[in-house]
C-alpha positions as a Markdown table, in Angstrom:
| # | Residue | x | y | z |
|---|---|---|---|---|
| 1 | Met | -3.3 | 13.2 | 38.0 |
| 2 | Ser | -3.9 | 10.7 | 35.3 |
| 3 | Thr | -2.3 | 10.8 | 31.9 |
| 4 | Asp | -4.3 | 11.2 | 28.8 |
| 5 | Val | -3.7 | 8.4 | 26.5 |
| 6 | Tyr | -4.5 | 8.4 | 22.9 |
| 7 | Ile | -4.0 | 5.1 | 20.5 |
| 8 | Leu | -3.2 | 6.2 | 16.7 |
| 9 | Thr | -3.8 | 3.2 | 14.3 |
| 10 | Gly | -4.5 | 2.8 | 10.4 |
| 11 | Tyr | -3.0 | 0.5 | 7.8 |
| 12 | Leu | 0.6 | 1.1 | 6.3 |
| 13 | Gly | 0.9 | 4.5 | 4.4 |
| 14 | Ser | -2.7 | 6.0 | 5.5 |
| 15 | Gly | -1.4 | 9.0 | 7.1 |
| 16 | Lys | -0.5 | 8.3 | 10.6 |
| 17 | Thr | 2.6 | 10.0 | 11.0 |
| 18 | Thr | 1.5 | 13.1 | 9.1 |
| 19 | Leu | -1.3 | 13.4 | 11.7 |
| 20 | Leu | 0.8 | 13.1 | 14.5 |
| 21 | Gln | 3.5 | 15.4 | 13.2 |
| 22 | Gln | 0.6 | 18.1 | 13.1 |
| 23 | Leu | -0.5 | 17.0 | 16.8 |
| 24 | Leu | 2.8 | 17.4 | 18.3 |
| 25 | Ala | 3.3 | 20.9 | 16.8 |
| 26 | Tyr | -0.1 | 22.0 | 18.2 |
| 27 | Leu | 0.8 | 20.4 | 21.5 |
| 28 | Arg | 4.1 | 22.2 | 21.5 |
| 29 | Asp | 2.2 | 25.5 | 21.0 |
| 30 | Gln | 0.0 | 24.7 | 24.0 |
| 31 | Ser | 3.1 | 24.2 | 25.7 |
| 32 | Ser | 2.4 | 20.5 | 26.8 |
| 33 | Asn | 4.1 | 17.6 | 28.5 |
| 34 | Val | 3.7 | 14.9 | 25.8 |
| 35 | Val | 5.7 | 11.5 | 25.4 |
| 36 | Val | 5.5 | 9.6 | 22.0 |
| 37 | Met | 5.7 | 5.8 | 21.8 |
| 38 | Met | 6.3 | 4.7 | 18.1 |
| 39 | Asn | 6.2 | 1.2 | 16.6 |
| 40 | Glu | 7.8 | -0.1 | 13.7 |
| 41 | Met | 7.9 | -3.7 | 12.3 |
| 42 | Gly | 11.8 | -4.1 | 11.4 |
| 43 | Glu | 14.8 | -3.4 | 12.8 |
| 44 | Glu | 15.2 | 0.4 | 11.2 |
| 45 | Asp | 13.2 | 3.2 | 12.4 |
| 46 | Val | 12.2 | 5.7 | 9.7 |
| 47 | Asp | 9.1 | 7.8 | 11.0 |
| 48 | Gly | 10.4 | 8.3 | 14.5 |
| 49 | Glu | 13.5 | 10.4 | 12.9 |
| 50 | Gln | 10.6 | 13.0 | 11.7 |
| 51 | Val | 9.1 | 13.6 | 15.1 |
| 52 | Glu | 11.9 | 14.0 | 17.6 |
| 53 | Gly | 12.6 | 17.6 | 16.3 |
| 54 | Phe | 9.3 | 18.6 | 18.3 |
| 55 | Gly | 11.3 | 18.4 | 21.5 |
| 56 | Phe | 8.9 | 15.6 | 23.1 |
| 57 | Pro | 10.5 | 12.2 | 24.3 |
| 58 | Val | 10.3 | 9.7 | 21.8 |
| 59 | Lys | 10.0 | 5.9 | 22.7 |
| 60 | Lys | 11.1 | 3.6 | 19.9 |
| 61 | Met | 9.9 | 0.1 | 19.8 |
| 62 | Leu | 11.4 | -1.6 | 17.1 |
| 63 | Asn | 11.2 | -5.4 | 15.3 |
| 64 | Gly | 7.8 | -6.4 | 16.4 |
| 65 | Cys | 4.2 | -5.2 | 16.9 |
| 66 | Ile | 2.9 | -4.1 | 20.0 |
| 67 | Cys | -0.2 | -5.9 | 19.8 |
| 68 | Cys | 1.6 | -9.5 | 20.1 |
| 69 | Ser | 5.0 | -10.1 | 19.8 |
| 70 | Ile | 6.6 | -7.2 | 21.9 |
| 71 | Arg | 3.3 | -6.7 | 23.5 |
| 72 | Gly | 4.9 | -7.1 | 27.0 |
| 73 | Glu | 7.5 | -4.5 | 26.0 |
| 74 | Leu | 4.6 | -2.1 | 25.3 |
| 75 | Thr | 3.2 | -2.7 | 29.1 |
| 76 | Glu | 6.6 | -1.9 | 30.8 |
| 77 | Asn | 7.6 | 1.1 | 28.7 |
| 78 | Val | 4.2 | 2.5 | 29.8 |
| 79 | Lys | 4.9 | 1.7 | 33.5 |
| 80 | Glu | 8.0 | 3.4 | 33.1 |
| 81 | Ile | 6.7 | 6.4 | 31.5 |
| 82 | Met | 3.9 | 6.9 | 34.0 |
| 83 | Gln | 6.3 | 6.5 | 37.0 |
| 84 | Asn | 9.1 | 8.7 | 35.6 |
| 85 | Ile | 7.7 | 11.5 | 33.5 |
| 86 | Lys | 4.0 | 11.3 | 34.6 |
| 87 | Pro | 3.0 | 13.3 | 30.9 |
| 88 | Glu | -0.3 | 15.1 | 30.4 |
| 89 | His | -0.4 | 13.2 | 27.2 |
| 90 | Leu | 0.9 | 10.0 | 25.9 |
| 91 | Ile | 0.3 | 9.5 | 22.1 |
| 92 | Ile | 0.8 | 5.8 | 21.0 |
| 93 | Glu | 1.4 | 5.1 | 17.5 |
| 94 | Thr | 0.9 | 1.8 | 16.3 |
| 95 | Thr | 2.4 | -0.1 | 13.1 |
| 96 | Gly | 0.4 | -0.3 | 10.2 |
| 97 | Val | -0.6 | -4.0 | 10.7 |
| 98 | Ala | -1.5 | -4.0 | 14.4 |
| 99 | Asp | -4.8 | -4.5 | 16.0 |
| 100 | Pro | -5.9 | -1.8 | 18.1 |
| 101 | Ile | -7.8 | -3.9 | 20.3 |
| 102 | Glu | -5.0 | -6.1 | 21.3 |
| 103 | Val | -2.7 | -3.1 | 22.1 |
| 104 | Val | -5.7 | -1.7 | 24.5 |
| 105 | Asp | -5.9 | -5.1 | 26.4 |
| 106 | Ala | -2.1 | -4.9 | 26.7 |
| 107 | Met | -2.3 | -1.6 | 28.8 |
| 108 | Thr | -4.6 | -2.5 | 31.0 |
| 109 | His | -2.5 | -3.6 | 33.4 |
| 110 | Pro | -3.3 | -3.1 | 37.4 |
| 111 | Glu | -0.4 | -0.6 | 38.1 |
| 112 | Leu | -1.6 | 1.6 | 35.1 |
| 113 | Tyr | -5.3 | 1.3 | 35.6 |
| 114 | Asp | -5.5 | 4.4 | 37.9 |
| 115 | Arg | -2.7 | 6.4 | 36.1 |
| 116 | Met | -4.3 | 6.6 | 32.5 |
| 117 | Asn | -7.0 | 7.8 | 30.9 |
| 118 | Leu | -7.6 | 6.1 | 27.4 |
| 119 | Lys | -9.2 | 8.9 | 25.5 |
| 120 | Gly | -9.9 | 7.3 | 22.5 |
| 121 | Ile | -8.8 | 5.1 | 19.1 |
| 122 | Ile | -7.8 | 7.2 | 16.1 |
| 123 | Ser | -7.9 | 5.5 | 12.9 |
| 124 | Val | -6.3 | 6.9 | 9.8 |
| 125 | Ile | -8.3 | 5.5 | 6.4 |
| 126 | Asp | -6.6 | 5.9 | 3.1 |
| 127 | Ala | -9.6 | 6.7 | 1.1 |
| 128 | Ser | -8.0 | 5.6 | -2.2 |
| 129 | Arg | -7.2 | 2.2 | -1.3 |
| 130 | Tyr | -9.6 | 1.4 | 1.3 |
| 131 | Leu | -11.9 | -0.6 | -1.0 |
| 132 | Glu | -9.1 | -2.5 | -2.8 |
| 133 | Leu | -7.7 | -3.6 | 0.4 |
| 134 | Thr | -11.1 | -4.9 | 2.3 |
| 135 | Ser | -12.1 | -6.6 | -1.0 |
| 136 | Phe | -12.4 | -10.4 | -0.8 |
| 137 | Phe | -11.2 | -10.7 | -4.1 |
| 138 | Gln | -7.7 | -8.8 | -3.8 |
| 139 | Ala | -6.9 | -9.2 | -0.3 |
| 140 | Gly | -5.9 | -11.8 | 2.1 |
| 141 | Gly | -8.5 | -12.7 | 5.1 |
| 142 | Ala | -6.1 | -11.9 | 8.1 |
| 143 | Leu | -5.3 | -8.5 | 6.1 |
| 144 | Ile | -9.3 | -7.7 | 5.9 |
| 145 | Lys | -9.6 | -8.6 | 9.3 |
| 146 | Thr | -6.9 | -6.0 | 10.8 |
| 147 | Ile | -8.1 | -3.5 | 8.7 |
| 148 | Arg | -11.7 | -3.9 | 9.5 |
| 149 | Asn | -10.4 | -4.1 | 13.6 |
| 150 | Gln | -8.7 | -1.1 | 13.0 |
| 151 | Val | -12.2 | 0.7 | 11.9 |
| 152 | Lys | -14.7 | -1.2 | 13.9 |
| 153 | Tyr | -12.9 | -0.5 | 17.4 |
| 154 | Ala | -12.1 | 3.2 | 16.6 |
| 155 | Asp | -13.5 | 6.3 | 18.5 |
| 156 | Leu | -12.6 | 8.8 | 15.6 |
| 157 | Leu | -12.2 | 7.9 | 12.1 |
| 158 | Ile | -10.2 | 10.1 | 9.7 |
| 159 | Ile | -10.8 | 9.3 | 5.9 |
| 160 | Asn | -7.4 | 10.6 | 4.6 |
| 161 | Lys | -6.4 | 11.5 | 1.1 |
| 162 | Val | -9.7 | 12.2 | -0.5 |
| 163 | Asp | -8.5 | 14.4 | -3.2 |
| 164 | Leu | -7.4 | 11.2 | -4.7 |
| 165 | Val | -10.6 | 9.8 | -5.2 |
| 166 | Asp | -13.8 | 10.6 | -7.3 |
| 167 | Glu | -16.9 | 11.6 | -5.1 |
| 168 | Asp | -18.8 | 7.9 | -6.0 |
| 169 | Ile | -15.7 | 6.3 | -4.7 |
| 170 | Leu | -15.6 | 8.4 | -1.4 |
| 171 | Thr | -19.5 | 7.9 | -0.7 |
| 172 | Lys | -18.7 | 4.1 | -1.0 |
| 173 | Val | -15.8 | 4.3 | 1.6 |
| 174 | Lys | -18.1 | 6.2 | 3.9 |
| 175 | Ala | -20.8 | 3.5 | 3.5 |
| 176 | Lys | -18.4 | 0.8 | 4.0 |
| 177 | Leu | -17.0 | 2.4 | 6.9 |
| 178 | Gln | -20.5 | 3.4 | 8.4 |
| 179 | Glu | -21.4 | -0.5 | 7.8 |
| 180 | Thr | -18.3 | -1.6 | 10.3 |
| 181 | Asn | -18.9 | 1.5 | 12.8 |
| 182 | Ser | -21.4 | 3.4 | 12.8 |
| 183 | His | -20.9 | 5.2 | 16.2 |
| 184 | Ala | -17.3 | 6.5 | 15.3 |
| 185 | Ser | -17.2 | 10.1 | 14.0 |
| 186 | Met | -15.8 | 10.5 | 10.5 |
| 187 | His | -13.5 | 13.5 | 9.5 |
| 188 | Val | -12.7 | 13.7 | 5.7 |
| 189 | Thr | -9.2 | 15.2 | 5.3 |
| 190 | Ile | -6.2 | 15.7 | 2.7 |
| 191 | Arg | -3.2 | 14.9 | 4.5 |
| 192 | Thr | -4.9 | 14.7 | 7.7 |
| 193 | Glu | -5.4 | 18.3 | 8.3 |
| 194 | Met | -8.2 | 18.9 | 10.6 |
| 195 | Asp | -9.6 | 20.5 | 13.8 |
| 196 | Leu | -7.1 | 19.3 | 16.4 |
| 197 | Glu | -8.7 | 20.4 | 19.3 |
| 198 | Lys | -11.7 | 17.9 | 18.4 |
| 199 | Leu | -9.4 | 15.1 | 17.9 |
| 200 | Leu | -8.3 | 15.9 | 21.7 |
| 201 | Gln | -11.5 | 15.9 | 22.7 |
| 202 | Val | -12.3 | 12.1 | 21.3 |
| 203 | Lys | -13.8 | 9.7 | 23.6 |
| 204 | Arg | -14.3 | 6.2 | 23.9 |
| 205 | Leu | -17.2 | 5.0 | 22.6 |
| 206 | Ala | -16.8 | 1.1 | 23.9 |
| 207 | Gln | -17.6 | 0.3 | 27.6 |
| 208 | Ser | -14.6 | -2.0 | 29.1 |
| 209 | Lys | -17.4 | -4.7 | 29.4 |
| 210 | Glu | -18.7 | -4.6 | 26.1 |
| 211 | Met | -14.8 | -5.1 | 25.0 |
| 212 | Ser | -14.1 | -8.0 | 27.5 |
| 213 | Asn | -17.3 | -9.9 | 26.1 |
| 214 | Thr | -16.1 | -9.4 | 22.7 |
| 215 | Pro | -14.6 | -12.7 | 21.1 |
| 216 | Ser | -10.8 | -12.6 | 20.6 |
| 217 | Ile | -10.2 | -12.9 | 16.4 |
| 218 | Pro | -7.3 | -14.7 | 15.9 |
| 219 | Val | -5.4 | -12.0 | 13.6 |
| 220 | Gln | -1.9 | -11.6 | 14.9 |
| 221 | Lys | 0.1 | -13.8 | 17.0 |
| 222 | Thr | 3.7 | -13.2 | 15.5 |
| 223 | Ile | 5.7 | -10.8 | 13.5 |
| 224 | Gly | 6.9 | -12.4 | 10.2 |
| 225 | Arg | 8.1 | -15.5 | 12.5 |
| 226 | Phe | 6.4 | -18.8 | 13.5 |
| 227 | Ser | 6.8 | -20.4 | 16.6 |
| 228 | Pro | 9.3 | -23.2 | 16.8 |
| 229 | Leu | 6.4 | -25.8 | 16.5 |
| 230 | Asp | 5.0 | -24.0 | 13.7 |
| 231 | Lys | 8.0 | -23.7 | 11.9 |
| 232 | Leu | 8.5 | -27.5 | 12.3 |
| 233 | Lys | 5.0 | -27.9 | 10.9 |
| 234 | Gln | 5.8 | -25.7 | 7.9 |
| 235 | Thr | 9.0 | -27.8 | 6.9 |
| 236 | Leu | 6.9 | -30.9 | 7.1 |
| 237 | Gly | 4.3 | -29.0 | 4.7 |
| 238 | Leu | 1.6 | -29.3 | 7.8 |
| 239 | Lys | -1.3 | -26.6 | 8.7 |
| 240 | Thr | 0.4 | -24.3 | 11.3 |
| 241 | Asn | -1.8 | -22.6 | 14.2 |
| 242 | Gln | -4.5 | -19.8 | 13.3 |
| 243 | Pro | -3.8 | -17.8 | 10.4 |
| 244 | Ser | -2.0 | -14.5 | 11.0 |
| 245 | Leu | -1.2 | -11.4 | 9.1 |
| 246 | Phe | 2.5 | -11.5 | 10.8 |
| 247 | His | 2.8 | -14.8 | 9.4 |
| 248 | Ser | 3.0 | -13.3 | 5.7 |
| 249 | Ile | 3.9 | -9.9 | 6.5 |
| 250 | Asp | 7.8 | -9.5 | 6.2 |
| 251 | Thr | 10.2 | -6.6 | 6.4 |
| 252 | Phe | 14.0 | -5.8 | 5.4 |
| 253 | Ser | 16.1 | -2.6 | 5.4 |
| 254 | Tyr | 18.7 | -1.4 | 2.8 |
| 255 | His | 21.4 | 1.0 | 3.3 |
| 256 | Phe | 22.4 | 2.9 | 0.7 |
| 257 | Lys | 26.3 | 2.9 | -0.6 |
| 258 | Gly | 26.1 | 6.6 | -1.2 |
| 259 | Pro | 23.6 | 9.0 | -3.7 |
| 260 | Val | 21.4 | 7.8 | -6.4 |
| 261 | Asp | 20.2 | 9.2 | -9.6 |
| 262 | Ala | 16.6 | 11.0 | -8.7 |
| 263 | Glu | 14.6 | 9.8 | -12.0 |
| 264 | Ala | 15.9 | 6.2 | -11.7 |
| 265 | Phe | 15.0 | 5.9 | -7.9 |
| 266 | Glu | 11.7 | 7.8 | -8.7 |
| 267 | Asp | 11.1 | 4.8 | -11.3 |
| 268 | Phe | 12.2 | 2.5 | -8.9 |
| 269 | Leu | 9.5 | 3.2 | -6.3 |
| 270 | Tyr | 6.7 | 3.3 | -8.8 |
| 271 | Asp | 7.9 | -0.1 | -10.3 |
| 272 | Leu | 8.0 | -2.0 | -7.3 |
| 273 | Pro | 5.5 | -5.2 | -7.1 |
| 274 | Lys | 2.2 | -4.8 | -5.7 |
| 275 | Thr | 3.3 | -7.3 | -3.0 |
| 276 | Ile | 5.0 | -4.3 | -1.4 |
| 277 | Tyr | 2.8 | -2.5 | 1.0 |
| 278 | Arg | 5.0 | 0.2 | 2.1 |
| 279 | Ala | 8.5 | 1.5 | 1.3 |
| 280 | Lys | 9.9 | 4.4 | 2.9 |
| 281 | Gly | 13.1 | 6.1 | 4.2 |
| 282 | Tyr | 15.9 | 8.6 | 3.7 |
| 283 | Val | 18.4 | 9.1 | 0.3 |
| 284 | Gln | 20.4 | 11.2 | -1.2 |
| 285 | Phe | 20.3 | 12.2 | -4.7 |
| 286 | Ile | 23.5 | 12.7 | -6.7 |
| 287 | Gly | 24.3 | 16.6 | -7.0 |
| 288 | Gln | 21.7 | 17.4 | -4.5 |
| 289 | Asp | 22.8 | 18.7 | -0.9 |
| 290 | Asp | 19.5 | 17.8 | 0.9 |
| 291 | Leu | 18.4 | 14.5 | 2.1 |
| 292 | Ile | 15.4 | 13.2 | 0.5 |
| 293 | Ser | 12.7 | 11.5 | 2.8 |
| 294 | Phe | 10.5 | 9.1 | 0.5 |
| 295 | Gln | 7.3 | 7.2 | 1.2 |
| 296 | Gln | 5.5 | 4.5 | -1.3 |
| 297 | Thr | 2.5 | 3.0 | -1.0 |
| 298 | Gln | 1.9 | 0.8 | -3.9 |
| 299 | Thr | 0.2 | 3.4 | -6.0 |
| 300 | Gln | 1.6 | 6.7 | -4.4 |
| 301 | Val | 5.1 | 8.0 | -3.8 |
| 302 | His | 6.1 | 11.2 | -2.2 |
| 303 | Leu | 9.5 | 12.5 | -2.4 |
| 304 | Phe | 10.6 | 16.0 | 0.2 |
| 305 | Pro | 13.5 | 17.6 | 1.2 |
| 306 | Phe | 14.5 | 16.6 | 4.8 |
| 307 | Ser | 17.4 | 19.0 | 5.9 |
| 308 | Asn | 18.4 | 17.1 | 9.1 |
| 309 | Phe | 21.0 | 14.6 | 8.1 |
| 310 | Gly | 20.7 | 12.6 | 11.7 |
| 311 | Pro | 18.8 | 9.9 | 10.3 |
| 312 | Lys | 20.6 | 7.2 | 8.2 |
| 313 | Met | 20.7 | 6.8 | 4.5 |
| 314 | Val | 18.1 | 3.5 | 4.6 |
| 315 | Ala | 15.4 | 2.3 | 2.9 |
| 316 | Val | 12.2 | 0.1 | 4.6 |
| 317 | Phe | 10.6 | -2.4 | 2.8 |
| 318 | Ile | 7.2 | -3.9 | 4.2 |
| 319 | Gly | 5.1 | -6.3 | 2.1 |
| 320 | Glu | 4.2 | -10.0 | 1.6 |
| 321 | Gly | 6.4 | -12.6 | -0.2 |
| 322 | Ile | 8.8 | -10.3 | -0.7 |
| 323 | Asp | 12.0 | -11.1 | -3.1 |
| 324 | Lys | 14.4 | -9.4 | -1.6 |
| 325 | Asp | 17.3 | -10.2 | -3.7 |
| 326 | Asn | 15.4 | -8.8 | -6.7 |
| 327 | Ile | 14.2 | -6.0 | -5.2 |
| 328 | Ile | 18.0 | -4.9 | -4.2 |
| 329 | Glu | 19.3 | -5.7 | -7.4 |
| 330 | Ala | 16.8 | -3.1 | -9.0 |
| 331 | Leu | 17.4 | -0.3 | -6.2 |
| 332 | Glu | 21.4 | -0.6 | -6.9 |
| 333 | Lys | 20.8 | 0.1 | -10.5 |
| 334 | Cys | 19.9 | 3.4 | -9.3 |
| 335 | Tyr | 23.5 | 4.0 | -8.5 |
| 336 | Arg | 25.2 | 6.1 | -11.6 |
| 337 | Thr | 28.1 | 4.0 | -12.7 |
| 338 | Ser | 29.5 | 6.3 | -15.7 |
């Protein structure tokens, strides 16, 4: 029996993990045999803590992107899963800056071909940020190419957070998505709520022959680090190899020393510079028993209680040109000193 494989993609903060949680709850009710693979750019895992409670095996791949720097690790992990677990469903959630077509390519190993059925690429779109993120005047070229590829190669587009936009903006987002991918079905959602059976019935639109004839777009080759040769070129002020989103995307984690002031911390999240694309993690507020899970995506901040004290109290930041010292200095002002 072959395993149905779903690739869940979408830019940072679009709602992928929320969708994954809903899908796992649905599959648990169906008594399905599921394995989840989750990819985080940094050394700390935040989102994985939220899905382990569903009772399914979760394989975490940290400090790299499965479409490039740890691509071989993806292939080997899938081979191991197919051999030892043989799940009915394998759900792969990529990091938010991954090119899904590279992930598909990484999974076309001869030993995997007859053992898996790639059902489709599901891309989650943040309706409130999509136009800004794909604007030539406000986003870098590599970023635009990555987000476009997440749409271009998708078999199902989930336009999320529509409650945060006016109807005219939503119309523009739909038109732009249609222009990039006219074949994928679109679903408009709030907090990614949709008919999950329709999601599971997604079918690949692109034929493998069509994919193989598609020119490779040089978007990502490394994750926040250069090759030794490119490091030398950068030091000498010379032009490095083809531009890559991961050449400019950086990430770091901060471990809390104790509880922080709730109001000060929320203000800190809202005041983060625009160069921070995503902040997430777990924190404890002074005078509160529950751990707090927080998510920040430039213009949006979400805080909600998380009763499981298993996760570390940690903050993870993903962005471009990050001034780590300034962020830590601002964050540490959230500790109450008197």
